[in-house]
Coordinates of C-alpha atoms and ligand atoms in Angstrom, one line a residue:
M1 CA 0.1 0.2 -0.1
K2 CA 1.4 3.7 -1.0
P3 CA 2.3 5.5 2.2
H4 CA -0.1 8.5 1.1
R5 CA -3.4 6.3 0.5
Q6 CA -2.3 5.1 4.0
F7 CA -2.3 8.8 5.2
R8 CA -5.6 9.4 3.5
V9 CA -7.4 6.6 5.2
F10 CA -6.1 7.5 8.8
A11 CA -6.4 11.1 8.0
S12 CA -10.3 11.1 7.7
I13 CA -10.5 8.6 10.6
I14 CA -9.2 11.6 12.0
S15 CA -11.1 13.9 10.2
L16 CA -14.3 12.5 11.7
L17 CA -12.9 12.6 15.2
A18 CA -11.3 15.7 15.7
G19 CA -12.8 18.3 12.9
A20 CA -11.1 18.5 9.3
P21 CA -9.3 21.8 9.6
W22 CA -7.2 20.5 12.8
A23 CA -7.1 17.3 11.0
E24 CA -5.1 19.2 8.1
A25 CA -3.1 21.4 10.2
Q26 CA -1.7 18.2 11.5
A27 CA -1.2 15.9 8.4
P28 CA 2.7 15.0 8.5
A29 CA 4.8 17.1 6.2
I30 CA 7.5 15.1 6.6
I31 CA 10.3 16.0 3.9
P32 CA 11.9 13.9 2.2
L33 CA 8.7 11.8 2.2
P34 CA 9.3 8.3 4.1
Q35 CA 9.4 5.0 2.7
T36 CA 5.5 4.5 4.7
T37 CA 4.0 6.3 7.0
E38 CA 0.3 5.3 8.6
V39 CA -1.1 8.1 10.6
H40 CA -3.1 7.0 13.5
P41 CA -5.8 8.6 15.6
G42 CA -4.5 10.8 18.4
H43 CA -1.6 12.6 19.3
F44 CA 1.4 13.0 22.2
M45 CA 2.0 15.9 23.8
L46 CA 5.6 16.9 24.7
H47 CA 5.8 18.3 28.1
A48 CA 8.7 19.9 29.7
G49 CA 9.8 17.4 31.9
D50 CA 10.0 14.6 29.4
K51 CA 13.4 12.9 29.1
I52 CA 15.3 11.3 26.4
L53 CA 16.1 8.0 26.9
A54 CA 19.1 6.7 24.9
S55 CA 20.7 2.9 24.4
A56 CA 23.9 2.7 24.4
G57 CA 25.6 4.4 21.3
A58 CA 22.1 6.6 20.7
E59 CA 23.4 9.1 23.5
E60 CA 25.3 11.7 20.7
T61 CA 21.6 11.6 18.3
A62 CA 20.0 11.9 21.9
H63 CA 21.9 15.2 22.5
Y64 CA 21.0 16.4 19.0
L65 CA 17.5 15.9 19.3
S66 CA 17.2 17.7 22.6
A67 CA 19.1 20.8 21.0
E68 CA 16.6 21.0 18.1
L69 CA 13.9 20.7 20.0
R70 CA 15.3 23.2 22.7
R71 CA 15.5 25.4 19.1
R72 CA 12.2 24.4 17.3
A73 CA 9.7 24.1 20.6
S74 CA 11.6 25.7 23.3
V75 CA 11.7 22.7 25.9
N76 CA 14.4 21.4 27.2
L77 CA 14.8 17.9 27.8
D78 CA 17.4 16.2 29.5
V79 CA 19.2 12.8 28.6
I80 CA 19.3 9.5 30.1
S81 CA 20.8 6.4 29.6
Q82 CA 18.9 4.1 32.1
P83 CA 15.4 4.5 32.0
G84 CA 13.4 6.3 34.6
P85 CA 9.7 6.1 35.7
A86 CA 7.8 5.2 32.8
E87 CA 5.7 8.8 32.6
V88 CA 9.2 10.6 32.5
N89 CA 11.0 8.6 29.5
R90 CA 8.5 8.8 27.0
I91 CA 10.9 9.6 24.0
Q92 CA 13.0 7.1 23.5
L93 CA 16.0 6.3 21.0
L94 CA 17.3 2.8 20.7
L95 CA 20.3 1.3 18.5
G96 CA 20.0 -2.7 17.8
D97 CA 16.6 -2.9 15.2
P98 CA 17.0 -5.6 13.0
N99 CA 16.4 -3.1 10.3
P100 CA 19.2 -4.1 8.0
A101 CA 19.4 -0.9 5.9
P102 CA 22.3 0.8 7.5
E103 CA 20.4 4.2 7.4
G104 CA 16.8 2.8 8.1
Y105 CA 14.7 3.4 11.1
T106 CA 10.9 3.1 12.5
L107 CA 9.5 6.1 14.1
T108 CA 6.5 5.0 16.8
V109 CA 4.6 8.0 18.0
S110 CA 1.7 6.9 20.1
P111 CA -0.5 8.8 23.3
G112 CA 2.4 7.6 25.7
A113 CA 5.5 7.7 24.1
V114 CA 7.8 8.5 20.7
I115 CA 10.0 5.3 19.9
I116 CA 12.8 5.6 17.2
K117 CA 14.8 2.7 16.8
A118 CA 17.6 1.7 13.9
R119 CA 20.4 -0.7 13.1
T120 CA 23.0 2.5 13.4
P121 CA 23.3 6.0 14.7
A122 CA 23.2 7.1 11.2
G123 CA 19.5 5.7 11.0
L124 CA 18.8 6.8 15.0
F125 CA 19.4 10.5 13.1
Y126 CA 17.0 10.1 10.3
G127 CA 14.5 8.6 12.4
A128 CA 14.7 12.0 14.7
Q129 CA 14.8 14.1 12.0
S130 CA 11.2 12.6 11.0
L131 CA 10.1 13.9 14.8
L132 CA 11.1 17.1 14.6
Q133 CA 9.1 17.2 11.1
L134 CA 5.9 16.3 13.0
L135 CA 6.1 19.2 15.5
P136 CA 3.5 21.7 14.6
T137 CA 4.8 24.9 13.2
G138 CA 3.3 28.5 15.0
A139 CA 1.3 26.2 17.2
A140 CA 0.3 27.0 20.4
D141 CA 0.9 23.7 21.8
E142 CA 3.9 20.4 21.1
A143 CA 0.8 18.3 19.7
I144 CA 2.8 15.3 17.9
P145 CA 0.7 13.3 15.8
C146 CA 0.5 9.5 16.2
V147 CA 2.2 7.8 13.3
Q148 CA 3.9 4.5 12.8
V149 CA 6.8 5.6 9.6
E150 CA 9.2 2.8 8.6
D151 CA 11.9 4.3 6.3
Q152 CA 14.9 3.9 4.3
P153 CA 17.1 6.0 1.9
R154 CA 16.6 4.9 -1.8
F155 CA 20.5 5.9 -2.5
R156 CA 23.8 6.2 -0.6
W157 CA 24.9 9.2 -1.9
R158 CA 22.6 12.6 -1.4
G159 CA 24.5 15.3 -2.2
L160 CA 25.1 19.0 -2.4
M161 CA 27.9 20.9 -3.5
L162 CA 29.0 24.7 -2.6
D163 CA 31.4 26.6 -4.3
V164 CA 33.6 28.9 -2.1
S165 CA 36.1 30.0 -4.4
R166 CA 33.7 32.1 -6.6
H167 CA 32.3 33.6 -3.4
F168 CA 33.7 32.6 0.2
F169 CA 31.3 32.2 2.6
S170 CA 32.1 31.7 6.5
K171 CA 32.6 28.5 8.7
D172 CA 29.2 29.6 10.5
E173 CA 27.4 29.5 7.3
V174 CA 29.1 26.3 5.7
E175 CA 27.8 25.1 9.0
R176 CA 24.2 26.4 8.8
L177 CA 24.2 25.1 5.7
L178 CA 25.0 21.5 7.1
D179 CA 22.5 22.0 9.3
E180 CA 19.8 22.3 6.8
M181 CA 21.2 19.5 4.6
A182 CA 20.9 17.0 7.7
W183 CA 17.3 18.3 8.3
H184 CA 16.7 17.3 4.7
K185 CA 18.9 13.8 5.2
L186 CA 21.4 14.6 2.9
N187 CA 24.8 13.0 3.8
M188 CA 27.4 14.2 1.3
F189 CA 28.7 17.8 1.2
H190 CA 30.7 18.5 -1.6
W191 CA 33.3 21.5 -0.8
H192 CA 34.7 22.7 -3.7
L193 CA 37.5 24.5 -2.3
V194 CA 39.6 25.8 -5.1
D195 CA 38.8 27.7 -8.5
D196 CA 40.2 30.2 -10.7
Q197 CA 38.7 32.8 -8.5
G198 CA 40.5 31.7 -5.3
W199 CA 41.8 29.4 -3.2
R200 CA 40.5 28.4 -0.1
I201 CA 41.9 25.7 2.0
E202 CA 45.2 26.3 3.8
I203 CA 48.4 24.1 2.9
K204 CA 50.8 24.4 5.7
K205 CA 53.7 23.7 3.0
Y206 CA 52.8 26.2 0.4
P207 CA 51.2 29.2 2.4
R208 CA 50.9 31.5 -1.1
L209 CA 48.1 29.6 -1.8
T210 CA 46.1 31.0 0.4
G211 CA 48.2 33.8 1.0
E212 CA 48.3 34.8 -2.6
G213 CA 45.6 33.1 -4.1
A214 CA 42.9 33.2 -1.5
W215 CA 42.3 37.3 -2.6
R216 CA 40.8 39.1 -5.2
K217 CA 41.2 42.6 -6.2
A218 CA 37.8 43.2 -6.4
I219 CA 34.3 41.2 -5.6
G220 CA 34.1 40.8 -9.4
F221 CA 31.6 39.0 -11.5
G222 CA 30.3 42.3 -12.3
L223 CA 28.5 42.5 -8.6
D224 CA 27.9 45.7 -6.1
P225 CA 30.6 45.4 -4.0
K226 CA 28.5 46.0 -1.2
A227 CA 26.9 42.7 -2.3
G228 CA 28.7 40.6 -0.3
T229 CA 30.9 40.7 3.2
A230 CA 34.1 38.8 2.3
Y231 CA 36.6 41.3 2.7
G232 CA 40.4 41.1 4.3
A233 CA 42.1 43.8 6.7
D234 CA 43.4 44.9 3.2
G235 CA 40.5 45.2 1.2
R236 CA 41.2 42.8 -1.0
Y237 CA 37.9 40.1 -1.6
G238 CA 38.0 36.4 -0.4
G239 CA 39.4 34.4 2.7
Y240 CA 40.2 30.4 3.5
Y241 CA 39.7 28.0 6.2
T242 CA 42.8 27.2 8.7
Q243 CA 43.3 23.8 9.1
D244 CA 41.0 24.0 12.2
D245 CA 38.3 25.6 10.7
I246 CA 38.4 22.4 8.2
R247 CA 38.3 20.5 11.4
E248 CA 35.9 22.4 13.1
V249 CA 33.8 22.2 9.9
V250 CA 34.5 18.3 9.4
A251 CA 33.7 17.4 13.1
Y252 CA 30.6 19.4 12.5
A253 CA 29.6 17.6 9.4
Q254 CA 30.2 13.8 11.5
A255 CA 27.8 14.8 13.9
R256 CA 25.1 14.9 11.2
H257 CA 25.8 12.0 9.7
I258 CA 27.5 14.1 6.4
T259 CA 30.6 13.2 4.5
V260 CA 32.5 16.0 3.5
V261 CA 34.3 15.3 -0.2
P262 CA 37.0 18.3 -0.9
E263 CA 37.7 18.8 -4.4
I264 CA 40.8 19.9 -5.2
E265 CA 40.6 21.3 -8.5
M266 CA 43.1 20.5 -11.5
P267 CA 44.7 20.6 -13.9
G268 CA 42.4 22.9 -15.4
H269 CA 40.1 25.6 -13.1
S270 CA 43.4 26.2 -11.6
S271 CA 44.8 30.1 -11.8
A272 CA 44.5 30.8 -8.2
A273 CA 46.6 28.0 -7.5
L274 CA 49.0 29.2 -10.6
M275 CA 48.7 32.8 -9.1
A276 CA 50.8 32.0 -6.1
Y277 CA 53.1 29.1 -7.5
P278 CA 53.5 29.4 -11.0
Q279 CA 56.5 27.3 -11.9
F280 CA 53.9 24.6 -12.0
S281 CA 52.5 26.0 -15.6
C282 CA 53.6 25.5 -18.8
T283 CA 54.2 29.1 -19.4
G284 CA 55.4 30.5 -16.0
G285 CA 52.7 32.5 -15.6
P286 CA 51.4 35.2 -14.6
F287 CA 48.1 34.1 -13.5
T288 CA 45.1 36.2 -11.9
T289 CA 42.2 35.6 -9.4
D290 CA 40.3 38.7 -10.6
L291 CA 38.4 36.8 -13.4
P292 CA 35.0 37.1 -15.0
G293 CA 33.2 33.2 -14.9
G294 CA 34.5 31.4 -17.6
V295 CA 37.2 28.7 -18.8
F296 CA 40.9 29.8 -18.7
N297 CA 44.4 28.7 -19.0
G298 CA 45.5 28.2 -15.6
V299 CA 46.0 24.8 -16.3
Y300 CA 49.0 22.9 -14.5
C301 CA 52.1 21.6 -16.6
A302 CA 51.5 17.6 -16.9
G303 CA 54.9 17.6 -18.8
N304 CA 56.6 18.8 -15.1
E305 CA 57.8 16.0 -12.5
D306 CA 57.6 18.8 -10.3
T307 CA 53.9 19.7 -10.3
F308 CA 52.7 16.1 -9.4
A309 CA 55.2 16.4 -6.1
F310 CA 53.2 19.5 -5.2
I311 CA 49.8 17.9 -5.8
D312 CA 50.7 15.5 -3.8
D313 CA 51.9 17.6 -1.1
I314 CA 48.8 19.0 -1.4
L315 CA 47.4 15.6 -1.1
T316 CA 49.2 14.8 1.7
E317 CA 47.6 17.9 4.1
V318 CA 43.7 17.1 2.7
S319 CA 43.9 13.7 3.0
A320 CA 44.7 14.0 6.7
L321 CA 42.2 16.7 6.8
F322 CA 38.8 15.1 5.8
P323 CA 38.3 11.5 7.4
G324 CA 35.9 10.6 4.2
P325 CA 36.7 8.1 1.8
Y326 CA 36.6 10.4 -1.3
I327 CA 38.7 13.6 -2.9
H328 CA 37.2 15.1 -5.6
I329 CA 40.0 16.1 -7.9
G330 CA 37.6 18.2 -10.5
G331 CA 39.1 17.6 -14.1
D332 CA 36.3 19.3 -15.7
E333 CA 37.2 22.1 -18.6
V334 CA 40.2 21.6 -19.2
P335 CA 41.9 23.6 -22.5
V336 CA 44.7 22.3 -23.8
D337 CA 45.9 24.8 -25.5
N338 CA 49.7 25.7 -23.2
W339 CA 50.2 21.7 -23.4
K340 CA 50.1 21.8 -27.7
K341 CA 52.8 24.6 -27.3
C342 CA 54.6 23.2 -24.1
P343 CA 58.0 21.3 -24.5
K344 CA 57.8 19.3 -21.5
C345 CA 53.7 18.2 -22.1
Q346 CA 54.7 17.4 -25.7
A347 CA 57.9 15.1 -24.6
R348 CA 55.5 13.7 -21.8
L349 CA 52.7 12.9 -24.7
H350 CA 55.3 11.4 -27.1
R351 CA 57.3 9.4 -24.3
E352 CA 53.5 7.6 -22.6
G353 CA 53.0 7.2 -26.5
L354 CA 49.6 9.1 -26.8
A355 CA 48.0 10.6 -29.4
R356 CA 46.3 13.9 -28.7
E357 CA 46.2 16.3 -25.6
S358 CA 42.7 14.5 -24.4
E359 CA 44.6 11.6 -23.1
L360 CA 47.3 13.7 -21.6
E361 CA 44.4 14.8 -19.2
G362 CA 43.9 10.9 -18.8
Y363 CA 47.5 10.7 -18.3
F364 CA 47.1 13.1 -15.1
I365 CA 43.9 12.0 -13.9
R366 CA 45.7 8.2 -13.8
R367 CA 48.6 9.7 -12.6
V368 CA 46.8 11.5 -9.4
E369 CA 44.1 8.7 -9.0
K370 CA 48.0 6.9 -7.7
L371 CA 48.8 9.7 -5.4
V372 CA 45.3 9.5 -4.2
H373 CA 45.1 5.9 -3.5
A374 CA 48.4 6.2 -1.6
H375 CA 47.0 8.4 0.4
G376 CA 44.0 5.6 1.3
K377 CA 41.7 7.9 -0.9
R378 CA 38.9 7.1 -3.7
L379 CA 38.9 9.7 -6.7
V380 CA 35.9 11.4 -7.9
G381 CA 36.2 13.4 -10.6
W382 CA 33.8 15.4 -13.5
S383 CA 32.5 14.5 -16.2
E384 CA 35.6 14.7 -18.3
I385 CA 38.1 12.2 -16.8
R386 CA 36.3 10.2 -18.8
E387 CA 37.6 11.5 -21.9
G388 CA 41.4 10.6 -21.8
G389 CA 40.6 6.7 -20.9
L390 CA 39.3 6.8 -17.3
A391 CA 41.6 6.0 -14.2
D392 CA 40.7 2.4 -13.1
E393 CA 38.5 2.7 -9.6
A394 CA 37.5 6.3 -10.5
T395 CA 34.2 7.6 -9.4
V396 CA 32.7 10.1 -12.1
M397 CA 30.3 13.5 -11.4
D398 CA 28.2 13.4 -14.4
W399 CA 27.2 16.4 -15.5
V400 CA 27.4 16.7 -19.3
G401 CA 27.4 13.0 -19.5
G402 CA 29.1 9.6 -19.4
A403 CA 27.1 7.9 -16.3
T404 CA 26.2 4.4 -18.2
E405 CA 29.0 4.4 -20.1
A406 CA 31.0 4.7 -16.9
A407 CA 28.2 2.3 -14.5
T408 CA 28.8 -0.4 -17.3
A409 CA 32.3 -0.2 -17.0
G410 CA 32.1 -1.2 -13.5
H411 CA 32.6 2.4 -11.9
D412 CA 30.7 4.2 -9.6
V413 CA 28.7 7.4 -10.9
V414 CA 27.6 10.4 -9.2
M415 CA 24.6 12.1 -10.5
S416 CA 24.5 16.1 -11.4
P417 CA 23.3 16.4 -14.6
L418 CA 23.6 20.2 -15.7
A419 CA 19.6 20.1 -16.9
D420 CA 18.4 18.9 -13.4
C421 CA 20.8 19.5 -10.8
Y422 CA 22.3 22.9 -11.2
F423 CA 21.1 25.4 -8.7
D424 CA 22.7 28.4 -9.9
H425 CA 20.0 28.4 -12.8
Y426 CA 17.1 30.6 -12.3
Q427 CA 13.8 29.5 -10.7
S428 CA 11.9 31.2 -13.3
L429 CA 11.0 32.7 -16.3
D430 CA 10.7 35.9 -15.3
H431 CA 14.1 37.0 -14.8
S432 CA 12.7 40.2 -13.6
T433 CA 11.3 38.8 -10.3
E434 CA 14.4 36.9 -9.5
P435 CA 18.0 38.1 -8.2
R436 CA 20.3 37.9 -11.0
A437 CA 21.1 34.2 -12.0
I438 CA 23.8 32.6 -14.4
G439 CA 21.4 31.5 -16.8
G440 CA 19.3 28.6 -17.6
Y441 CA 15.9 27.5 -16.0
L442 CA 15.6 24.9 -13.1
P443 CA 12.1 25.3 -11.3
L444 CA 10.8 23.2 -8.5
R445 CA 8.8 20.5 -10.6
Q446 CA 11.9 20.0 -12.7
V447 CA 14.0 18.8 -10.1
Y448 CA 11.2 16.9 -8.0
Q449 CA 10.3 14.8 -11.5
F450 CA 14.2 14.1 -11.9
E451 CA 15.2 10.5 -11.9
P452 CA 18.8 10.2 -11.2
M453 CA 18.6 6.1 -12.8
P454 CA 19.9 6.4 -16.5
T455 CA 17.0 5.0 -18.9
N456 CA 18.4 1.8 -20.0
L457 CA 20.7 1.1 -17.7
P458 CA 20.6 -2.6 -17.2
A459 CA 20.0 -3.9 -13.8
R460 CA 22.8 -5.3 -12.9
Y461 CA 25.1 -1.9 -13.4
Q462 CA 22.4 0.2 -11.4
E463 CA 23.9 -0.5 -8.2
H464 CA 26.7 1.8 -9.3
I465 CA 24.5 4.9 -9.1
L466 CA 25.3 6.0 -6.0
G467 CA 22.9 8.7 -6.1
A468 CA 22.0 12.5 -6.8
Q469 CA 23.9 15.8 -5.9
A470 CA 23.3 19.7 -6.5
N471 CA 25.6 22.1 -7.3
V472 CA 25.4 25.9 -5.8
W473 CA 28.1 27.7 -8.5
T474 CA 28.5 31.4 -6.9
E475 CA 29.6 33.3 -9.7
Y476 CA 26.0 35.6 -9.1
M477 CA 26.0 34.6 -5.0
P478 CA 27.8 36.4 -3.2
S479 CA 26.0 36.6 0.2
F480 CA 25.2 33.2 2.1
K481 CA 21.6 34.5 1.9
H482 CA 21.5 34.6 -1.9
V483 CA 22.9 30.6 -1.7
Q484 CA 19.7 29.8 0.5
Y485 CA 17.1 31.6 -2.0
M486 CA 19.0 29.2 -4.9
V487 CA 19.0 26.1 -2.4
F488 CA 15.3 26.2 -1.1
P489 CA 12.9 24.7 -2.0
R490 CA 14.6 23.1 -4.7
L491 CA 17.1 20.9 -2.0
C492 CA 13.9 19.4 -0.6
A493 CA 13.0 18.2 -3.9
L494 CA 16.5 16.8 -4.5
A495 CA 16.1 15.1 -1.5
E496 CA 12.8 13.3 -1.9
V497 CA 14.4 11.9 -5.2
D498 CA 17.4 10.9 -3.5
W499 CA 16.0 9.1 -0.4
S500 CA 12.3 7.9 -1.3
P501 CA 10.6 5.3 -3.1
K502 CA 10.7 5.8 -6.8
D503 CA 7.1 5.4 -7.5
S504 CA 5.6 7.6 -4.5
R505 CA 6.2 10.8 -6.2
Q506 CA 2.9 12.6 -5.8
W507 CA 3.8 16.5 -7.2
A508 CA 0.5 17.7 -5.7
D509 CA 1.2 15.6 -2.0
F510 CA 5.2 17.0 -2.4
C511 CA 3.3 20.6 -2.6
R512 CA 1.7 20.2 0.6
R513 CA 4.3 19.3 2.2
V514 CA 7.0 21.7 0.9
R515 CA 4.6 24.4 2.1
A516 CA 5.0 23.1 5.5
D517 CA 8.7 22.4 5.4
C518 CA 8.8 26.3 4.1
A519 CA 7.0 27.4 6.9
R520 CA 9.5 25.9 9.1
L521 CA 12.2 26.7 7.3
D522 CA 10.7 30.6 8.0
T523 CA 10.8 29.7 11.8
L524 CA 14.1 28.7 11.7
G525 CA 15.4 31.8 9.7
V526 CA 16.0 30.4 6.6
N527 CA 15.8 32.2 3.7
H528 CA 14.1 30.6 0.6
R529 CA 12.5 31.6 -2.7
S530 CA 8.7 32.4 -2.1
L531 CA 6.0 29.6 -3.4
S532 CA 3.7 32.1 -4.3
D533 CA 3.6 30.3 -7.8
L534 CA 3.5 27.0 -7.0
D535 CA 0.8 25.2 -9.1
E536 CA 0.0 21.8 -7.8
K537 CA -2.6 20.9 -10.4
A538 CA 0.7 21.5 -12.8
P539 CA 0.2 18.0 -15.7
A540 CA 2.3 15.6 -15.3
G541 CA 6.2 15.7 -17.2
R542 CA 8.8 18.0 -17.2
P543 CA 7.8 21.6 -17.1
Ligands
LIG601 C1 30.8 22.2 -13.9 O1 30.0 22.6 -13.8 N1 31.8 22.7 -14.6 C2 31.3 20.9 -13.1
LIG602 ZN1 53.5 22.0 -20.1

């Protein structure tokens, strides 16, 4: 039985018992939609004296839940590890559920108790998120509807990428975004730390990467200088994360079951690195970070051995900072003009028996993959890393194709197609009503209708499609408020694409729930695009 159908049956009982308006107000609005939700008559009333009972291993989630309840419902619930009187430990987080799904959970709300069970702390955490979304928004009491939720995610990689190179966002802003991801059960934060317009991660061995590469003369991109606040004491625009900042953000993410995937772009999009260390380019520079959006000749020399030593040193520090299994090395949009003219690159090409410069990119990425593996990590790269021969165990992040070919060749793939997952695109066709965006058109409904599994991919390769990710390229987003505007509500739709069963998607029901979610975001101080043009009666099919 489909969850929405179950919901209607039970909701009608509630309507009879309690009157339709009340029942409507209490209708669960969990995003992403759980696998199954049964709504039962009655509700659980949250009391100030309640305690959260955490079984061994569940304490961290219990403290998180307590903090979020304090934030959202102004109640202060203690966490206990030994059961007290039944009337006190009415909220229970219990590890050891037989549910085989590592991120799955069961949430039972009855008039006398709230019980979340899961096999892992991640599962408990997701159960806690669903519980938080059952709290009424803006109501005077804290009545939580009685439900039985059985849930687990569809995909393993539920991602969001933030570009902090085009504009710099503070550690606190990044942590706020991690919170917002966690509320929607996303689990992969792809941190685009490096691009032409700024290098954002402290590397102790190469201090000029941030001393010079983290800064521009001006905000750039034709923006009003006052549109952003990321100015250094000397008036230059930019900033970077110290290694302590990085450790703090990684720990903050870990506490929310989010893996951080750092991206260190190479061999292209490397003007910031080469401004600081031009000896690793073909031409010797000079390079600048004061660039508009686009593709530039800030490309590492693929013929120079020292380039690989430099990259290895950087990867050594990066690997030590990020405990997750992946390092993203970019690999997109590499112009080969310099490589064509460079004697060292040409000598490499001939020595390796390569026919053309695109194969030199394949050589570059395969060499870097060996370095990544030597640091115990797995390499992720954009679509283009396939072009010169794919590195042995690379994971492909598909933005312009290649998913089916990569998956059938046994490679893992993250789906992030330009048409459906680029949150830098406009949310309306009427640009006069929107803040400036890079172009394109990606309305909420299109994200909601996106299907990550490539059509015709044989079933035996489908496990290689790890999931889907939204990308927030920030050329025209100089403030965090603007980032949130571009992220929400579209991230709600992506969360559902990644988490919920494929056949559960129902646009009208999503519209109801996304309205509730935006009301929650309002109370939590998260900026988002208005839903005033949301059309729940829109016909099926792509907008
Ligand atoms: C990309 O959008 N250049 C990956
Ligand atoms: Zn070269």
